[in-house]
């Protein structure tokens, strides 16, 4: 089929030391979105260095049949924070959104390579404005990370309330998981997915989303530009969020365009 393995499985392969993973580029599913987010850390070129779990000289990846007794003792003596980066709690508030497309619309922002097609020979991504009524909008927030206990992958999920008939500037001001936030045991290998959905009659439709590595998030109010279900950047559509970490530390990497 034209799909990829689940995002948490891709994360497991990467964290186990896989250097090359095959992806199906026909489908902009969660695996494709995670891959795009990971390599935006270096400007979508070259490679991304593995985390301290695999690169720190005092943290061999265990269990491993060839690991020496001394290495196993060193591993057992290390705290979880030293093994995989300092754990912290992510507090994320979904504030509002702006200029969301209606269901069936595709307001795609121009790309840098569009000037190579001055005659417009390539198929256009734009559609005529939709005559559908105003949308009923809600946001889902997901975090792909490793659970605090054990090595199993976990997916945290939060869904906001619905805003009726307002796709221009819907407002929520809703905290993810309340005041407790989300505890991330390995933030340097965790990802957050923000998705805006339209409430349909038969089924809901995702009209915009973005996946961000936690190490790229900066604290404070941030505007996250959204992508269409095909992975193309939407024109003007954005989600305003507020981000706070405990303990309050600036991440080591950051997106240049957030």
Short mmCIF file of C-alpha atoms in Angstrom, two decimals:
data_model
loop_
_atom_site.label_atom_id
_atom_site.label_comp_id
_atom_site.label_asym_id
_atom_site.label_seq_id
_atom_site.Cartn_x
_atom_site.Cartn_y
_atom_site.Cartn_z
CA UNK A 1 0.00 0.00 0.00
CA UNK A 2 0.92 3.68 -0.32
CA UNK A 3 1.50 4.37 3.34
CA UNK A 4 4.24 4.46 5.96
CA UNK A 5 4.61 2.73 9.28
CA UNK A 6 3.18 4.58 12.32
CA UNK A 7 5.18 7.56 13.53
CA UNK A 8 6.05 5.95 16.86
CA UNK A 9 7.56 2.97 14.99
CA UNK A 10 9.71 5.30 12.91
CA UNK A 11 10.88 6.98 16.11
CA UNK A 12 11.77 3.59 17.58
CA UNK A 13 13.89 2.72 14.53
CA UNK A 14 15.70 6.06 14.59
CA UNK A 15 16.41 5.85 18.32
CA UNK A 16 17.74 2.32 17.93
CA UNK A 17 20.47 3.66 15.63
CA UNK A 18 18.96 3.19 12.17
CA UNK A 19 20.88 5.31 9.65
CA UNK A 20 18.52 4.98 6.70
CA UNK A 21 14.74 4.55 6.63
CA UNK A 22 12.56 4.07 3.56
CA UNK A 23 9.53 6.33 3.21
CA UNK A 24 6.64 6.42 0.77
CA UNK A 25 6.42 10.02 -0.47
CA UNK A 26 3.03 9.51 -2.10
CA UNK A 27 1.22 9.88 1.22
CA UNK A 28 1.61 12.82 3.58
CA UNK A 29 0.86 10.72 6.65
CA UNK A 30 2.27 10.99 10.17
CA UNK A 31 5.54 9.27 9.20
CA UNK A 32 6.14 11.70 6.35
CA UNK A 33 5.34 14.69 8.57
CA UNK A 34 7.71 13.44 11.27
CA UNK A 35 10.51 12.99 8.72
CA UNK A 36 10.03 16.56 7.45
CA UNK A 37 10.09 17.95 10.98
CA UNK A 38 13.23 16.02 11.94
CA UNK A 39 15.29 17.24 9.00
CA UNK A 40 14.12 20.83 9.30
CA UNK A 41 16.45 20.94 12.31
CA UNK A 42 19.35 21.30 9.87
CA UNK A 43 17.59 23.25 7.14
CA UNK A 44 16.39 20.13 5.27
CA UNK A 45 19.90 19.15 4.18
CA UNK A 46 22.64 16.76 5.24
CA UNK A 47 21.98 14.63 8.31
CA UNK A 48 20.78 15.02 11.89
CA UNK A 49 23.08 13.79 14.63
CA UNK A 50 21.66 11.13 16.92
CA UNK A 51 20.84 12.08 20.51
CA UNK A 52 23.04 11.52 23.57
CA UNK A 53 21.58 8.05 24.06
CA UNK A 54 23.65 6.90 21.07
CA UNK A 55 26.44 9.50 20.88
CA UNK A 56 27.53 10.04 24.50
CA UNK A 57 30.69 7.99 25.21
CA UNK A 58 29.45 7.06 28.67
CA UNK A 59 26.00 5.96 27.51
CA UNK A 60 26.23 2.80 25.39
CA UNK A 61 22.94 1.68 23.95
CA UNK A 62 21.82 -1.25 26.10
CA UNK A 63 20.91 -4.04 26.14
CA UNK A 64 23.64 -5.06 23.72
CA UNK A 65 25.18 -8.54 23.57
CA UNK A 66 28.72 -7.19 23.06
CA UNK A 67 28.64 -4.58 25.83
CA UNK A 68 31.26 -5.14 28.50
CA UNK A 69 30.48 -5.51 32.18
CA UNK A 70 32.13 -2.14 32.81
CA UNK A 71 29.88 -0.48 30.24
CA UNK A 72 26.79 -2.07 31.76
CA UNK A 73 27.80 -0.86 35.21
CA UNK A 74 28.34 2.66 33.87
CA UNK A 75 24.92 2.55 32.21
CA UNK A 76 23.21 1.36 35.38
CA UNK A 77 24.86 4.16 37.39
CA UNK A 78 23.65 6.89 35.07
CA UNK A 79 20.43 8.77 35.78
CA UNK A 80 17.70 8.72 33.12
CA UNK A 81 18.32 12.43 32.49
CA UNK A 82 21.99 11.80 31.59
CA UNK A 83 21.07 8.85 29.41
CA UNK A 84 18.65 10.67 27.18
CA UNK A 85 18.64 14.40 27.92
CA UNK A 86 17.11 16.26 30.81
CA UNK A 87 13.43 15.43 31.29
CA UNK A 88 11.01 18.30 31.60
CA UNK A 89 7.33 19.17 31.50
CA UNK A 90 5.84 20.88 28.47
CA UNK A 91 3.05 23.39 29.10
CA UNK A 92 1.32 24.30 25.86
CA UNK A 93 -1.67 26.59 25.47
CA UNK A 94 -3.69 26.76 22.25
CA UNK A 95 -4.64 30.43 22.03
CA UNK A 96 -6.27 31.07 18.64
CA UNK A 97 -5.98 30.61 14.87
CA UNK A 98 -6.12 32.96 11.91
CA UNK A 99 -7.28 32.77 8.29
CA UNK A 100 -8.12 29.08 8.20
CA UNK A 101 -9.34 27.69 4.85
CA UNK A 102 -12.83 26.31 4.55
CA UNK A 103 -13.43 22.67 3.79
CA UNK A 104 -12.47 22.04 0.16
CA UNK A 105 -10.27 25.13 -0.17
CA UNK A 106 -6.54 25.03 -0.86
CA UNK A 107 -4.91 28.42 -0.36
CA UNK A 108 -1.32 27.32 -0.92
CA UNK A 109 1.51 29.78 -0.27
CA UNK A 110 3.99 30.22 -3.15
CA UNK A 111 7.23 28.27 -2.91
CA UNK A 112 10.71 29.52 -3.75
CA UNK A 113 10.88 27.30 -6.84
CA UNK A 114 7.68 28.65 -8.40
CA UNK A 115 9.65 31.19 -10.48
CA UNK A 116 11.05 28.27 -12.50
CA UNK A 117 7.57 27.88 -14.01
CA UNK A 118 6.74 31.40 -15.26
CA UNK A 119 4.28 30.14 -17.90
CA UNK A 120 2.25 28.20 -15.34
CA UNK A 121 2.73 24.84 -17.03
CA UNK A 122 2.67 22.92 -13.78
CA UNK A 123 -0.78 22.14 -12.29
CA UNK A 124 -1.94 24.85 -9.93
CA UNK A 125 -2.65 24.07 -6.30
CA UNK A 126 -5.23 26.82 -5.89
CA UNK A 127 -8.95 26.20 -5.99
CA UNK A 128 -11.84 28.59 -6.30
CA UNK A 129 -13.12 30.02 -2.99
CA UNK A 130 -15.47 27.60 -1.31
CA UNK A 131 -19.16 28.46 -0.97
CA UNK A 132 -19.51 26.18 2.04
CA UNK A 133 -20.89 27.72 5.25
CA UNK A 134 -18.45 28.85 7.98
CA UNK A 135 -16.57 25.99 9.55
CA UNK A 136 -16.81 24.47 13.00
CA UNK A 137 -13.21 24.27 14.15
CA UNK A 138 -11.27 22.38 16.82
CA UNK A 139 -7.59 21.59 17.41
CA UNK A 140 -5.86 18.35 18.35
CA UNK A 141 -2.41 18.31 19.98
CA UNK A 142 -0.34 15.13 20.03
CA UNK A 143 3.07 14.37 21.51
CA UNK A 144 5.11 11.40 20.32
CA UNK A 145 7.65 10.47 22.96
CA UNK A 146 9.01 7.68 25.13
CA UNK A 147 6.97 6.84 28.20
CA UNK A 148 8.65 7.58 31.55
CA UNK A 149 8.56 3.90 32.57
CA UNK A 150 10.18 1.44 30.19
CA UNK A 151 11.06 1.91 26.57
CA UNK A 152 7.60 1.79 25.03
CA UNK A 153 6.55 4.67 22.81
CA UNK A 154 3.59 6.71 23.97
CA UNK A 155 1.26 9.17 22.27
CA UNK A 156 -0.28 11.93 24.36
CA UNK A 157 -3.36 13.57 22.89
CA UNK A 158 -5.54 16.56 23.69
CA UNK A 159 -8.58 17.90 21.85
CA UNK A 160 -9.88 21.44 22.32
CA UNK A 161 -13.47 22.55 22.47
CA UNK A 162 -15.29 23.33 19.22
CA UNK A 163 -15.76 26.86 17.91
CA UNK A 164 -18.93 27.18 15.84
CA UNK A 165 -19.01 29.09 12.55
CA UNK A 166 -15.69 30.91 12.77
CA UNK A 167 -12.73 29.94 10.62
CA UNK A 168 -11.33 33.47 10.37
CA UNK A 169 -10.13 33.93 13.94
CA UNK A 170 -11.36 31.16 16.27
CA UNK A 171 -10.18 31.45 19.87
CA UNK A 172 -9.70 28.77 22.53
CA UNK A 173 -7.14 29.88 25.16
CA UNK A 174 -7.09 26.27 26.33
CA UNK A 175 -4.23 24.59 28.18
CA UNK A 176 -3.16 21.11 27.07
CA UNK A 177 -3.76 18.66 29.93
CA UNK A 178 -4.64 21.53 32.27
CA UNK A 179 -2.04 22.97 34.69
CA UNK A 180 -0.14 19.67 34.88
CA UNK A 181 1.13 19.80 31.31
CA UNK A 182 2.87 16.87 29.64
CA UNK A 183 5.89 15.17 31.22
CA UNK A 184 8.45 14.20 28.56
CA UNK A 185 11.15 11.80 29.71
CA UNK A 186 13.21 12.27 26.53
CA UNK A 187 12.46 15.73 25.14
CA UNK A 188 15.37 15.62 22.69
CA UNK A 189 13.60 12.76 20.88
CA UNK A 190 9.98 13.96 21.21
CA UNK A 191 7.72 15.60 18.63
CA UNK A 192 4.53 17.65 18.91
CA UNK A 193 1.83 17.63 16.23
CA UNK A 194 -0.71 20.46 15.98
CA UNK A 195 -3.70 19.85 13.72
CA UNK A 196 -6.79 21.96 12.97
CA UNK A 197 -9.94 20.05 12.07
CA UNK A 198 -13.24 20.94 10.44
CA UNK A 199 -16.30 19.31 11.98
CA UNK A 200 -18.13 17.55 9.14
CA UNK A 201 -21.53 15.95 8.86
CA UNK A 202 -20.29 12.42 8.21
CA UNK A 203 -16.63 12.71 9.23
CA UNK A 204 -14.20 15.38 10.35
CA UNK A 205 -11.57 16.81 8.02
CA UNK A 206 -8.05 17.99 8.81
CA UNK A 207 -7.56 21.37 7.13
CA UNK A 208 -4.09 22.19 8.45
CA UNK A 209 -1.33 20.71 10.59
CA UNK A 210 2.34 20.91 11.52
CA UNK A 211 4.81 18.66 13.37
CA UNK A 212 7.57 20.23 15.48
CA UNK A 213 10.51 18.68 17.37
CA UNK A 214 10.37 19.60 21.04
CA UNK A 215 14.05 20.63 20.94
CA UNK A 216 13.10 23.31 18.37
CA UNK A 217 10.35 24.91 20.47
CA UNK A 218 11.03 28.28 22.07
CA UNK A 219 9.17 29.59 25.06
CA UNK A 220 6.55 32.32 24.87
CA UNK A 221 3.88 33.10 22.29
CA UNK A 222 4.64 31.48 18.94
CA UNK A 223 2.84 31.53 15.60
CA UNK A 224 2.91 28.14 13.89
CA UNK A 225 2.29 28.19 10.14
CA UNK A 226 0.10 25.33 8.99
CA UNK A 227 0.39 22.90 6.10
CA UNK A 228 -2.36 21.44 3.96
CA UNK A 229 -3.22 17.71 4.09
CA UNK A 230 -0.85 17.34 1.11
CA UNK A 231 2.04 18.86 3.07
CA UNK A 232 2.06 22.23 1.26
CA UNK A 233 2.34 25.49 3.17
CA UNK A 234 -1.01 27.26 3.59
CA UNK A 235 -1.21 30.95 2.83
CA UNK A 236 -1.76 33.09 5.98
CA UNK A 237 -3.16 30.16 7.99
CA UNK A 238 -1.49 29.96 11.40
CA UNK A 239 -2.04 28.76 14.94
CA UNK A 240 -1.01 30.91 17.92
CA UNK A 241 0.27 28.94 20.92
CA UNK A 242 2.02 29.70 24.18
CA UNK A 243 4.89 27.41 25.22
CA UNK A 244 6.53 27.02 28.60
CA UNK A 245 8.99 24.43 29.93
CA UNK A 246 9.74 23.19 33.43
CA UNK A 247 12.59 23.40 34.24
CA UNK A 248 12.91 26.60 32.24
CA UNK A 249 15.73 25.94 29.81
CA UNK A 250 16.25 27.08 26.26
CA UNK A 251 16.48 24.11 23.87
CA UNK A 252 19.75 23.33 22.12
CA UNK A 253 18.28 23.49 18.62
CA UNK A 254 15.66 25.73 17.15
CA UNK A 255 13.92 26.31 13.85
CA UNK A 256 15.09 29.36 11.98
CA UNK A 257 11.56 30.16 10.81
CA UNK A 258 9.46 29.72 13.99
#
